[in-house]
């Protein structure tokens, strides 16, 4: 049976889709057969970040409605043969996602995959609730700012009360914190919350700290998950995150401001 991971947040624009793409790719590169599903009905972006937007013929809602089967709708990643994408519909109503429909698709995928990564829309709308309902693992994604952290705290409440595991009195969802767009320099000047501040507020296990990086935007525009960029800090941080998810002990990097060398201090970076 597959492990179902939801990448979620209370606030939009924190990097959920970037993180879903990177984490799914990282799991597949580790030899785990992985599918990543876009739950953002009407506003899909995952296919763009994965670089497969022109290959979308059928989507998640087509499968739920019986208009296509999973074999027709799943898109195999060009770079990794263990990675597949199930895109969202751009034209359907968000209420097209039902517990019965989503549950049926996830049950079918669970027979063939090691991990199912659910890219959740922000907030507590229908798509978000469907994404978190079936989760075994939740990666709560937040920026180091008060409003983002506050909204993530609300999502934690939903995970603990509105999930299938909560309803059926099963073991709780494993909750992990992923801190994105982190800048030690801005933390130092008081513009951002520190890792310690966010961890104390949310009180869940830290799985990754992704530094603020132009490589993320570049990768998104290129249709290549940033984890494939092994020379960027963000790519390395996502690779570390995947290792921690798989139970490996990996020290955290990029938590302190990089010291500039003599030439950088004179001439800049």
PDB file of C-alpha atoms in Angstrom:
ATOM      1  CA  UNK A   1       0.000   0.000   0.000  1.00  0.00           C
ATOM      2  CA  UNK A   2       1.225   3.452  -0.877  1.00  0.00           C
ATOM      3  CA  UNK A   3       1.953   6.172   1.643  1.00  0.00           C
ATOM      4  CA  UNK A   4      -0.203   9.218   0.879  1.00  0.00           C
ATOM      5  CA  UNK A   5       1.570  12.538   1.429  1.00  0.00           C
ATOM      6  CA  UNK A   6      -0.294  15.856   1.325  1.00  0.00           C
ATOM      7  CA  UNK A   7       1.682  19.065   0.801  1.00  0.00           C
ATOM      8  CA  UNK A   8      -0.545  21.709   2.330  1.00  0.00           C
ATOM      9  CA  UNK A   9      -0.710  25.215   3.803  1.00  0.00           C
ATOM     10  CA  UNK A  10      -3.234  27.751   4.973  1.00  0.00           C
ATOM     11  CA  UNK A  11      -1.874  30.552   2.802  1.00  0.00           C
ATOM     12  CA  UNK A  12      -1.328  30.724  -0.944  1.00  0.00           C
ATOM     13  CA  UNK A  13       1.993  31.489  -2.586  1.00  0.00           C
ATOM     14  CA  UNK A  14       4.211  29.669  -0.090  1.00  0.00           C
ATOM     15  CA  UNK A  15       5.648  27.153  -2.557  1.00  0.00           C
ATOM     16  CA  UNK A  16       3.384  24.107  -2.213  1.00  0.00           C
ATOM     17  CA  UNK A  17       3.433  23.154  -5.877  1.00  0.00           C
ATOM     18  CA  UNK A  18       7.182  23.721  -6.148  1.00  0.00           C
ATOM     19  CA  UNK A  19       7.605  21.560  -3.039  1.00  0.00           C
ATOM     20  CA  UNK A  20       5.222  18.838  -4.268  1.00  0.00           C
ATOM     21  CA  UNK A  21       7.120  18.585  -7.557  1.00  0.00           C
ATOM     22  CA  UNK A  22      10.516  18.541  -5.826  1.00  0.00           C
ATOM     23  CA  UNK A  23       9.551  16.014  -3.156  1.00  0.00           C
ATOM     24  CA  UNK A  24       7.821  13.663  -5.620  1.00  0.00           C
ATOM     25  CA  UNK A  25      10.851  13.852  -7.929  1.00  0.00           C
ATOM     26  CA  UNK A  26      13.215  13.241  -5.025  1.00  0.00           C
ATOM     27  CA  UNK A  27      11.304  10.147  -3.898  1.00  0.00           C
ATOM     28  CA  UNK A  28      11.318   8.777  -7.442  1.00  0.00           C
ATOM     29  CA  UNK A  29      15.055   9.427  -7.783  1.00  0.00           C
ATOM     30  CA  UNK A  30      15.475   7.376  -4.600  1.00  0.00           C
ATOM     31  CA  UNK A  31      13.853   4.435  -6.378  1.00  0.00           C
ATOM     32  CA  UNK A  32      10.333   4.855  -4.992  1.00  0.00           C
ATOM     33  CA  UNK A  33       7.556   4.591  -7.574  1.00  0.00           C
ATOM     34  CA  UNK A  34       5.746   7.895  -7.066  1.00  0.00           C
ATOM     35  CA  UNK A  35       2.740   9.735  -8.468  1.00  0.00           C
ATOM     36  CA  UNK A  36       2.040  13.422  -7.800  1.00  0.00           C
ATOM     37  CA  UNK A  37      -1.569  14.628  -8.088  1.00  0.00           C
ATOM     38  CA  UNK A  38      -2.740  18.214  -8.629  1.00  0.00           C
ATOM     39  CA  UNK A  39      -5.801  18.898  -6.458  1.00  0.00           C
ATOM     40  CA  UNK A  40      -6.152  22.540  -7.533  1.00  0.00           C
ATOM     41  CA  UNK A  41      -9.202  22.147  -9.784  1.00  0.00           C
ATOM     42  CA  UNK A  42      -9.555  25.056 -12.191  1.00  0.00           C
ATOM     43  CA  UNK A  43      -6.138  26.553 -11.422  1.00  0.00           C
ATOM     44  CA  UNK A  44      -3.678  23.789 -12.187  1.00  0.00           C
ATOM     45  CA  UNK A  45       0.035  24.620 -12.190  1.00  0.00           C
ATOM     46  CA  UNK A  46       1.728  21.338 -11.359  1.00  0.00           C
ATOM     47  CA  UNK A  47       1.899  20.310 -15.025  1.00  0.00           C
ATOM     48  CA  UNK A  48       3.799  23.533 -15.827  1.00  0.00           C
ATOM     49  CA  UNK A  49       6.362  23.009 -13.074  1.00  0.00           C
ATOM     50  CA  UNK A  50       6.787  19.374 -14.124  1.00  0.00           C
ATOM     51  CA  UNK A  51       7.188  20.432 -17.770  1.00  0.00           C
ATOM     52  CA  UNK A  52       4.364  18.253 -19.101  1.00  0.00           C
ATOM     53  CA  UNK A  53       1.598  20.797 -19.808  1.00  0.00           C
ATOM     54  CA  UNK A  54       1.464  19.947 -23.534  1.00  0.00           C
ATOM     55  CA  UNK A  55       1.029  16.263 -22.804  1.00  0.00           C
ATOM     56  CA  UNK A  56      -2.197  16.610 -20.790  1.00  0.00           C
ATOM     57  CA  UNK A  57      -5.087  14.823 -22.530  1.00  0.00           C
ATOM     58  CA  UNK A  58      -7.155  13.497 -19.619  1.00  0.00           C
ATOM     59  CA  UNK A  59      -7.140  14.703 -16.014  1.00  0.00           C
ATOM     60  CA  UNK A  60      -8.027  13.799 -12.419  1.00  0.00           C
ATOM     61  CA  UNK A  61     -11.715  14.696 -12.816  1.00  0.00           C
ATOM     62  CA  UNK A  62     -11.998  12.702 -16.064  1.00  0.00           C
ATOM     63  CA  UNK A  63     -10.853   9.635 -14.098  1.00  0.00           C
ATOM     64  CA  UNK A  64     -13.250  10.294 -11.201  1.00  0.00           C
ATOM     65  CA  UNK A  65     -16.156  10.676 -13.660  1.00  0.00           C
ATOM     66  CA  UNK A  66     -15.269   7.499 -15.537  1.00  0.00           C
ATOM     67  CA  UNK A  67     -14.454   9.410 -18.736  1.00  0.00           C
ATOM     68  CA  UNK A  68     -10.908   7.994 -18.771  1.00  0.00           C
ATOM     69  CA  UNK A  69      -8.928   5.395 -16.861  1.00  0.00           C
ATOM     70  CA  UNK A  70      -5.737   6.007 -14.898  1.00  0.00           C
ATOM     71  CA  UNK A  71      -3.585   4.535 -17.628  1.00  0.00           C
ATOM     72  CA  UNK A  72      -4.912   7.196 -20.011  1.00  0.00           C
ATOM     73  CA  UNK A  73      -4.584  10.099 -17.578  1.00  0.00           C
ATOM     74  CA  UNK A  74      -1.211   9.433 -15.921  1.00  0.00           C
ATOM     75  CA  UNK A  75       1.736  11.222 -17.523  1.00  0.00           C
ATOM     76  CA  UNK A  76       5.145   9.589 -17.194  1.00  0.00           C
ATOM     77  CA  UNK A  77       7.925  12.012 -16.340  1.00  0.00           C
ATOM     78  CA  UNK A  78      10.534  12.482 -19.085  1.00  0.00           C
ATOM     79  CA  UNK A  79      13.480  12.495 -16.689  1.00  0.00           C
ATOM     80  CA  UNK A  80      12.607   9.724 -14.224  1.00  0.00           C
ATOM     81  CA  UNK A  81      10.853   6.478 -15.113  1.00  0.00           C
ATOM     82  CA  UNK A  82       9.507   5.983 -11.578  1.00  0.00           C
ATOM     83  CA  UNK A  83       7.633   9.319 -11.542  1.00  0.00           C
ATOM     84  CA  UNK A  84       4.110   9.995 -12.840  1.00  0.00           C
ATOM     85  CA  UNK A  85       1.857  13.071 -12.835  1.00  0.00           C
ATOM     86  CA  UNK A  86      -1.949  13.188 -12.593  1.00  0.00           C
ATOM     87  CA  UNK A  87      -2.980  16.726 -13.630  1.00  0.00           C
ATOM     88  CA  UNK A  88      -5.998  18.677 -12.413  1.00  0.00           C
ATOM     89  CA  UNK A  89      -8.822  19.859 -14.627  1.00  0.00           C
ATOM     90  CA  UNK A  90      -8.744  23.505 -15.715  1.00  0.00           C
ATOM     91  CA  UNK A  91     -12.428  23.756 -16.532  1.00  0.00           C
ATOM     92  CA  UNK A  92     -14.353  21.733 -13.964  1.00  0.00           C
ATOM     93  CA  UNK A  93     -16.164  22.875 -10.862  1.00  0.00           C
ATOM     94  CA  UNK A  94     -14.223  22.377  -7.606  1.00  0.00           C
ATOM     95  CA  UNK A  95     -17.138  20.307  -6.259  1.00  0.00           C
ATOM     96  CA  UNK A  96     -16.227  17.634  -8.830  1.00  0.00           C
ATOM     97  CA  UNK A  97     -13.950  16.160  -6.151  1.00  0.00           C
ATOM     98  CA  UNK A  98     -15.917  13.852  -3.854  1.00  0.00           C
ATOM     99  CA  UNK A  99     -14.704  11.554  -1.071  1.00  0.00           C
ATOM    100  CA  UNK A 100     -15.951   8.522  -2.963  1.00  0.00           C
ATOM    101  CA  UNK A 101     -14.348   9.590  -6.245  1.00  0.00           C
ATOM    102  CA  UNK A 102     -11.009  10.667  -4.786  1.00  0.00           C
ATOM    103  CA  UNK A 103     -10.897   7.630  -2.492  1.00  0.00           C
ATOM    104  CA  UNK A 104     -11.472   5.293  -5.436  1.00  0.00           C
ATOM    105  CA  UNK A 105      -8.630   6.843  -7.440  1.00  0.00           C
ATOM    106  CA  UNK A 106      -6.244   6.752  -4.473  1.00  0.00           C
ATOM    107  CA  UNK A 107      -7.128   3.121  -3.718  1.00  0.00           C
ATOM    108  CA  UNK A 108      -6.375   2.152  -7.314  1.00  0.00           C
ATOM    109  CA  UNK A 109      -3.066   4.075  -7.309  1.00  0.00           C
ATOM    110  CA  UNK A 110      -2.077   2.525  -3.968  1.00  0.00           C
ATOM    111  CA  UNK A 111      -1.905  -0.910  -5.594  1.00  0.00           C
ATOM    112  CA  UNK A 112       0.920   0.162  -7.909  1.00  0.00           C
ATOM    113  CA  UNK A 113       2.800   3.037  -6.223  1.00  0.00           C
ATOM    114  CA  UNK A 114       5.025   3.455  -3.168  1.00  0.00           C
ATOM    115  CA  UNK A 115       4.128   7.127  -2.634  1.00  0.00           C
ATOM    116  CA  UNK A 116       1.221   9.336  -3.669  1.00  0.00           C
ATOM    117  CA  UNK A 117       2.000  13.053  -3.287  1.00  0.00           C
ATOM    118  CA  UNK A 118      -1.063  15.307  -3.186  1.00  0.00           C
ATOM    119  CA  UNK A 119      -0.447  18.925  -4.185  1.00  0.00           C
ATOM    120  CA  UNK A 120      -3.130  20.759  -2.229  1.00  0.00           C
ATOM    121  CA  UNK A 121      -4.583  24.173  -3.033  1.00  0.00           C
ATOM    122  CA  UNK A 122      -4.295  26.739  -0.243  1.00  0.00           C
ATOM    123  CA  UNK A 123      -6.836  27.184   2.515  1.00  0.00           C
ATOM    124  CA  UNK A 124      -9.826  25.022   3.435  1.00  0.00           C
ATOM    125  CA  UNK A 125     -11.823  24.840   0.198  1.00  0.00           C
ATOM    126  CA  UNK A 126     -13.071  21.565  -1.304  1.00  0.00           C
ATOM    127  CA  UNK A 127      -9.856  20.608  -3.115  1.00  0.00           C
ATOM    128  CA  UNK A 128      -7.756  21.251  -0.025  1.00  0.00           C
ATOM    129  CA  UNK A 129     -10.049  19.233   2.219  1.00  0.00           C
ATOM    130  CA  UNK A 130     -10.045  16.312  -0.239  1.00  0.00           C
ATOM    131  CA  UNK A 131      -6.245  16.397  -0.434  1.00  0.00           C
ATOM    132  CA  UNK A 132      -5.758  16.261   3.327  1.00  0.00           C
ATOM    133  CA  UNK A 133      -8.634  13.881   4.123  1.00  0.00           C
ATOM    134  CA  UNK A 134      -6.848  10.720   2.937  1.00  0.00           C
ATOM    135  CA  UNK A 135      -3.318  11.658   4.040  1.00  0.00           C
ATOM    136  CA  UNK A 136      -0.950   9.451   6.021  1.00  0.00           C
ATOM    137  CA  UNK A 137       1.717  12.182   6.100  1.00  0.00           C
ATOM    138  CA  UNK A 138       1.223  15.951   5.973  1.00  0.00           C
ATOM    139  CA  UNK A 139       3.948  18.385   4.982  1.00  0.00           C
ATOM    140  CA  UNK A 140       2.771  21.756   6.247  1.00  0.00           C
ATOM    141  CA  UNK A 141       4.473  24.354   4.078  1.00  0.00           C
ATOM    142  CA  UNK A 142       4.939  27.865   5.392  1.00  0.00           C
ATOM    143  CA  UNK A 143       6.976  31.009   4.866  1.00  0.00           C
ATOM    144  CA  UNK A 144       8.701  32.530   7.922  1.00  0.00           C
ATOM    145  CA  UNK A 145       6.109  35.290   8.379  1.00  0.00           C
ATOM    146  CA  UNK A 146       3.372  35.655  10.982  1.00  0.00           C
ATOM    147  CA  UNK A 147       0.327  35.450   8.678  1.00  0.00           C
ATOM    148  CA  UNK A 148       1.610  32.331   6.924  1.00  0.00           C
ATOM    149  CA  UNK A 149       2.437  30.586  10.204  1.00  0.00           C
ATOM    150  CA  UNK A 150      -0.940  31.517  11.717  1.00  0.00           C
ATOM    151  CA  UNK A 151      -2.809  30.047   8.735  1.00  0.00           C
ATOM    152  CA  UNK A 152      -0.686  26.891   8.909  1.00  0.00           C
ATOM    153  CA  UNK A 153      -1.730  26.471  12.537  1.00  0.00           C
ATOM    154  CA  UNK A 154      -5.345  26.407  11.353  1.00  0.00           C
ATOM    155  CA  UNK A 155      -4.510  23.680   8.831  1.00  0.00           C
ATOM    156  CA  UNK A 156      -2.989  21.599  11.639  1.00  0.00           C
ATOM    157  CA  UNK A 157      -6.346  21.785  13.402  1.00  0.00           C
ATOM    158  CA  UNK A 158      -8.048  20.489  10.248  1.00  0.00           C
ATOM    159  CA  UNK A 159      -5.551  17.627   9.911  1.00  0.00           C
ATOM    160  CA  UNK A 160      -6.208  16.587  13.495  1.00  0.00           C
ATOM    161  CA  UNK A 161     -10.012  16.718  13.269  1.00  0.00           C
ATOM    162  CA  UNK A 162     -11.228  16.419   9.656  1.00  0.00           C
ATOM    163  CA  UNK A 163      -9.042  13.664   8.205  1.00  0.00           C
ATOM    164  CA  UNK A 164     -10.041  10.044   7.584  1.00  0.00           C
ATOM    165  CA  UNK A 165      -7.608   8.946  10.282  1.00  0.00           C
ATOM    166  CA  UNK A 166      -9.296  11.259  12.805  1.00  0.00           C
ATOM    167  CA  UNK A 167     -12.795  10.099  11.796  1.00  0.00           C
ATOM    168  CA  UNK A 168     -11.870   6.418  12.077  1.00  0.00           C
ATOM    169  CA  UNK A 169      -9.882   6.849  15.307  1.00  0.00           C
ATOM    170  CA  UNK A 170      -6.690   5.597  13.646  1.00  0.00           C
ATOM    171  CA  UNK A 171      -3.117   6.695  14.325  1.00  0.00           C
ATOM    172  CA  UNK A 172      -2.854  10.451  13.681  1.00  0.00           C
ATOM    173  CA  UNK A 173      -1.402  11.821  10.460  1.00  0.00           C
ATOM    174  CA  UNK A 174       2.365  12.307  10.704  1.00  0.00           C
ATOM    175  CA  UNK A 175       2.879  16.073  10.563  1.00  0.00           C
ATOM    176  CA  UNK A 176       6.048  17.739   9.290  1.00  0.00           C
ATOM    177  CA  UNK A 177       7.034  21.372   8.894  1.00  0.00           C
ATOM    178  CA  UNK A 178       8.616  22.598   5.666  1.00  0.00           C
ATOM    179  CA  UNK A 179       9.889  26.156   5.880  1.00  0.00           C
ATOM    180  CA  UNK A 180      10.298  27.828   2.479  1.00  0.00           C
ATOM    181  CA  UNK A 181      11.884  31.061   1.201  1.00  0.00           C
ATOM    182  CA  UNK A 182      14.102  31.304   4.246  1.00  0.00           C
ATOM    183  CA  UNK A 183      16.665  34.098   4.404  1.00  0.00           C
ATOM    184  CA  UNK A 184      19.073  34.119   7.379  1.00  0.00           C
ATOM    185  CA  UNK A 185      20.057  37.712   6.507  1.00  0.00           C
ATOM    186  CA  UNK A 186      16.431  38.871   6.813  1.00  0.00           C
ATOM    187  CA  UNK A 187      15.984  36.893  10.017  1.00  0.00           C
ATOM    188  CA  UNK A 188      19.009  38.749  11.406  1.00  0.00           C
ATOM    189  CA  UNK A 189      17.400  42.130  10.659  1.00  0.00           C
ATOM    190  CA  UNK A 190      14.053  41.079  12.150  1.00  0.00           C
ATOM    191  CA  UNK A 191      12.189  40.966   8.809  1.00  0.00           C
ATOM    192  CA  UNK A 192      11.500  37.240   9.111  1.00  0.00           C
ATOM    193  CA  UNK A 193      10.754  34.745  11.850  1.00  0.00           C
ATOM    194  CA  UNK A 194      13.579  32.358  12.664  1.00  0.00           C
ATOM    195  CA  UNK A 195      13.407  28.579  12.263  1.00  0.00           C
ATOM    196  CA  UNK A 196      13.200  28.327  16.052  1.00  0.00           C
ATOM    197  CA  UNK A 197      10.286  30.803  16.191  1.00  0.00           C
ATOM    198  CA  UNK A 198       8.220  28.918  13.604  1.00  0.00           C
ATOM    199  CA  UNK A 199       9.005  25.519  15.112  1.00  0.00           C
ATOM    200  CA  UNK A 200       7.958  26.750  18.544  1.00  0.00           C
ATOM    201  CA  UNK A 201       4.658  28.179  17.273  1.00  0.00           C
ATOM    202  CA  UNK A 202       3.595  25.148  15.218  1.00  0.00           C
ATOM    203  CA  UNK A 203       5.189  22.482  17.443  1.00  0.00           C
ATOM    204  CA  UNK A 204       5.637  19.872  14.709  1.00  0.00           C
ATOM    205  CA  UNK A 205       8.792  18.154  13.472  1.00  0.00           C
ATOM    206  CA  UNK A 206      10.917  20.182  11.080  1.00  0.00           C
ATOM    207  CA  UNK A 207      11.624  18.235   7.879  1.00  0.00           C
ATOM    208  CA  UNK A 208      13.174  20.906   5.680  1.00  0.00           C
ATOM    209  CA  UNK A 209      14.312  24.516   5.355  1.00  0.00           C
ATOM    210  CA  UNK A 210      14.404  25.780   1.785  1.00  0.00           C
ATOM    211  CA  UNK A 211      16.461  28.947   1.287  1.00  0.00           C
ATOM    212  CA  UNK A 212      15.210  31.894  -0.731  1.00  0.00           C
ATOM    213  CA  UNK A 213      16.691  31.296  -4.177  1.00  0.00           C
ATOM    214  CA  UNK A 214      16.401  32.528  -7.750  1.00  0.00           C
ATOM    215  CA  UNK A 215      16.933  28.903  -8.784  1.00  0.00           C
ATOM    216  CA  UNK A 216      13.332  28.112  -7.782  1.00  0.00           C
ATOM    217  CA  UNK A 217      11.878  30.633 -10.230  1.00  0.00           C
ATOM    218  CA  UNK A 218      14.308  29.584 -12.945  1.00  0.00           C
ATOM    219  CA  UNK A 219      13.396  25.913 -12.488  1.00  0.00           C
ATOM    220  CA  UNK A 220       9.651  26.639 -12.505  1.00  0.00           C
ATOM    221  CA  UNK A 221       9.939  28.654 -15.720  1.00  0.00           C
ATOM    222  CA  UNK A 222      11.947  25.832 -17.294  1.00  0.00           C
ATOM    223  CA  UNK A 223       9.479  23.118 -16.309  1.00  0.00           C
ATOM    224  CA  UNK A 224      12.121  21.258 -14.305  1.00  0.00           C
ATOM    225  CA  UNK A 225      11.666  20.567 -10.553  1.00  0.00           C
ATOM    226  CA  UNK A 226      14.339  22.502  -8.662  1.00  0.00           C
ATOM    227  CA  UNK A 227      15.590  19.346  -6.924  1.00  0.00           C
ATOM    228  CA  UNK A 228      17.179  18.445 -10.271  1.00  0.00           C
ATOM    229  CA  UNK A 229      19.442  21.499  -9.926  1.00  0.00           C
ATOM    230  CA  UNK A 230      22.169  19.957  -7.806  1.00  0.00           C
ATOM    231  CA  UNK A 231      24.221  23.156  -7.836  1.00  0.00           C
ATOM    232  CA  UNK A 232      21.551  25.335  -6.189  1.00  0.00           C
ATOM    233  CA  UNK A 233      21.019  25.689  -2.438  1.00  0.00           C
ATOM    234  CA  UNK A 234      17.270  25.143  -2.916  1.00  0.00           C
ATOM    235  CA  UNK A 235      17.816  21.934  -4.882  1.00  0.00           C
ATOM    236  CA  UNK A 236      20.180  20.578  -2.226  1.00  0.00           C
ATOM    237  CA  UNK A 237      17.764  21.560   0.563  1.00  0.00           C
ATOM    238  CA  UNK A 238      14.905  19.659  -1.104  1.00  0.00           C
ATOM    239  CA  UNK A 239      17.171  16.621  -1.545  1.00  0.00           C
ATOM    240  CA  UNK A 240      17.942  16.779   2.201  1.00  0.00           C
ATOM    241  CA  UNK A 241      14.205  17.031   2.923  1.00  0.00           C
ATOM    242  CA  UNK A 242      13.453  13.864   0.960  1.00  0.00           C
ATOM    243  CA  UNK A 243      16.173  11.986   2.819  1.00  0.00           C
ATOM    244  CA  UNK A 244      14.640  13.039   6.151  1.00  0.00           C
ATOM    245  CA  UNK A 245      11.191  11.929   4.974  1.00  0.00           C
ATOM    246  CA  UNK A 246      12.683   8.514   4.270  1.00  0.00           C
ATOM    247  CA  UNK A 247      13.997   8.341   7.832  1.00  0.00           C
ATOM    248  CA  UNK A 248      17.615   9.350   7.277  1.00  0.00           C
ATOM    249  CA  UNK A 249      19.466  11.630   9.696  1.00  0.00           C
ATOM    250  CA  UNK A 250      20.614  14.648   7.704  1.00  0.00           C
ATOM    251  CA  UNK A 251      21.963  17.860   9.265  1.00  0.00           C
ATOM    252  CA  UNK A 252      20.217  21.105   8.328  1.00  0.00           C
ATOM    253  CA  UNK A 253      22.012  23.508   6.005  1.00  0.00           C
ATOM    254  CA  UNK A 254      21.473  27.126   4.932  1.00  0.00           C
ATOM    255  CA  UNK A 255      20.265  28.241   8.388  1.00  0.00           C
ATOM    256  CA  UNK A 256      22.954  30.882   8.850  1.00  0.00           C
ATOM    257  CA  UNK A 257      24.103  33.748   6.692  1.00  0.00           C
ATOM    258  CA  UNK A 258      26.938  32.843   4.352  1.00  0.00           C
ATOM    259  CA  UNK A 259      30.129  34.656   5.257  1.00  0.00           C
ATOM    260  CA  UNK A 260      31.441  36.675   2.348  1.00  0.00           C
ATOM    261  CA  UNK A 261      35.033  36.233   1.351  1.00  0.00           C
ATOM    262  CA  UNK A 262      37.450  39.123   0.940  1.00  0.00           C
ATOM    263  CA  UNK A 263      36.747  39.602  -2.798  1.00  0.00           C
ATOM    264  CA  UNK A 264      32.976  39.367  -2.328  1.00  0.00           C
ATOM    265  CA  UNK A 265      33.100  42.029   0.369  1.00  0.00           C
ATOM    266  CA  UNK A 266      34.927  44.365  -1.999  1.00  0.00           C
ATOM    267  CA  UNK A 267      33.238  43.614  -5.297  1.00  0.00           C
ATOM    268  CA  UNK A 268      29.922  42.052  -4.244  1.00  0.00           C
ATOM    269  CA  UNK A 269      28.612  38.669  -5.386  1.00  0.00           C
TER     270      UNK A 269
END
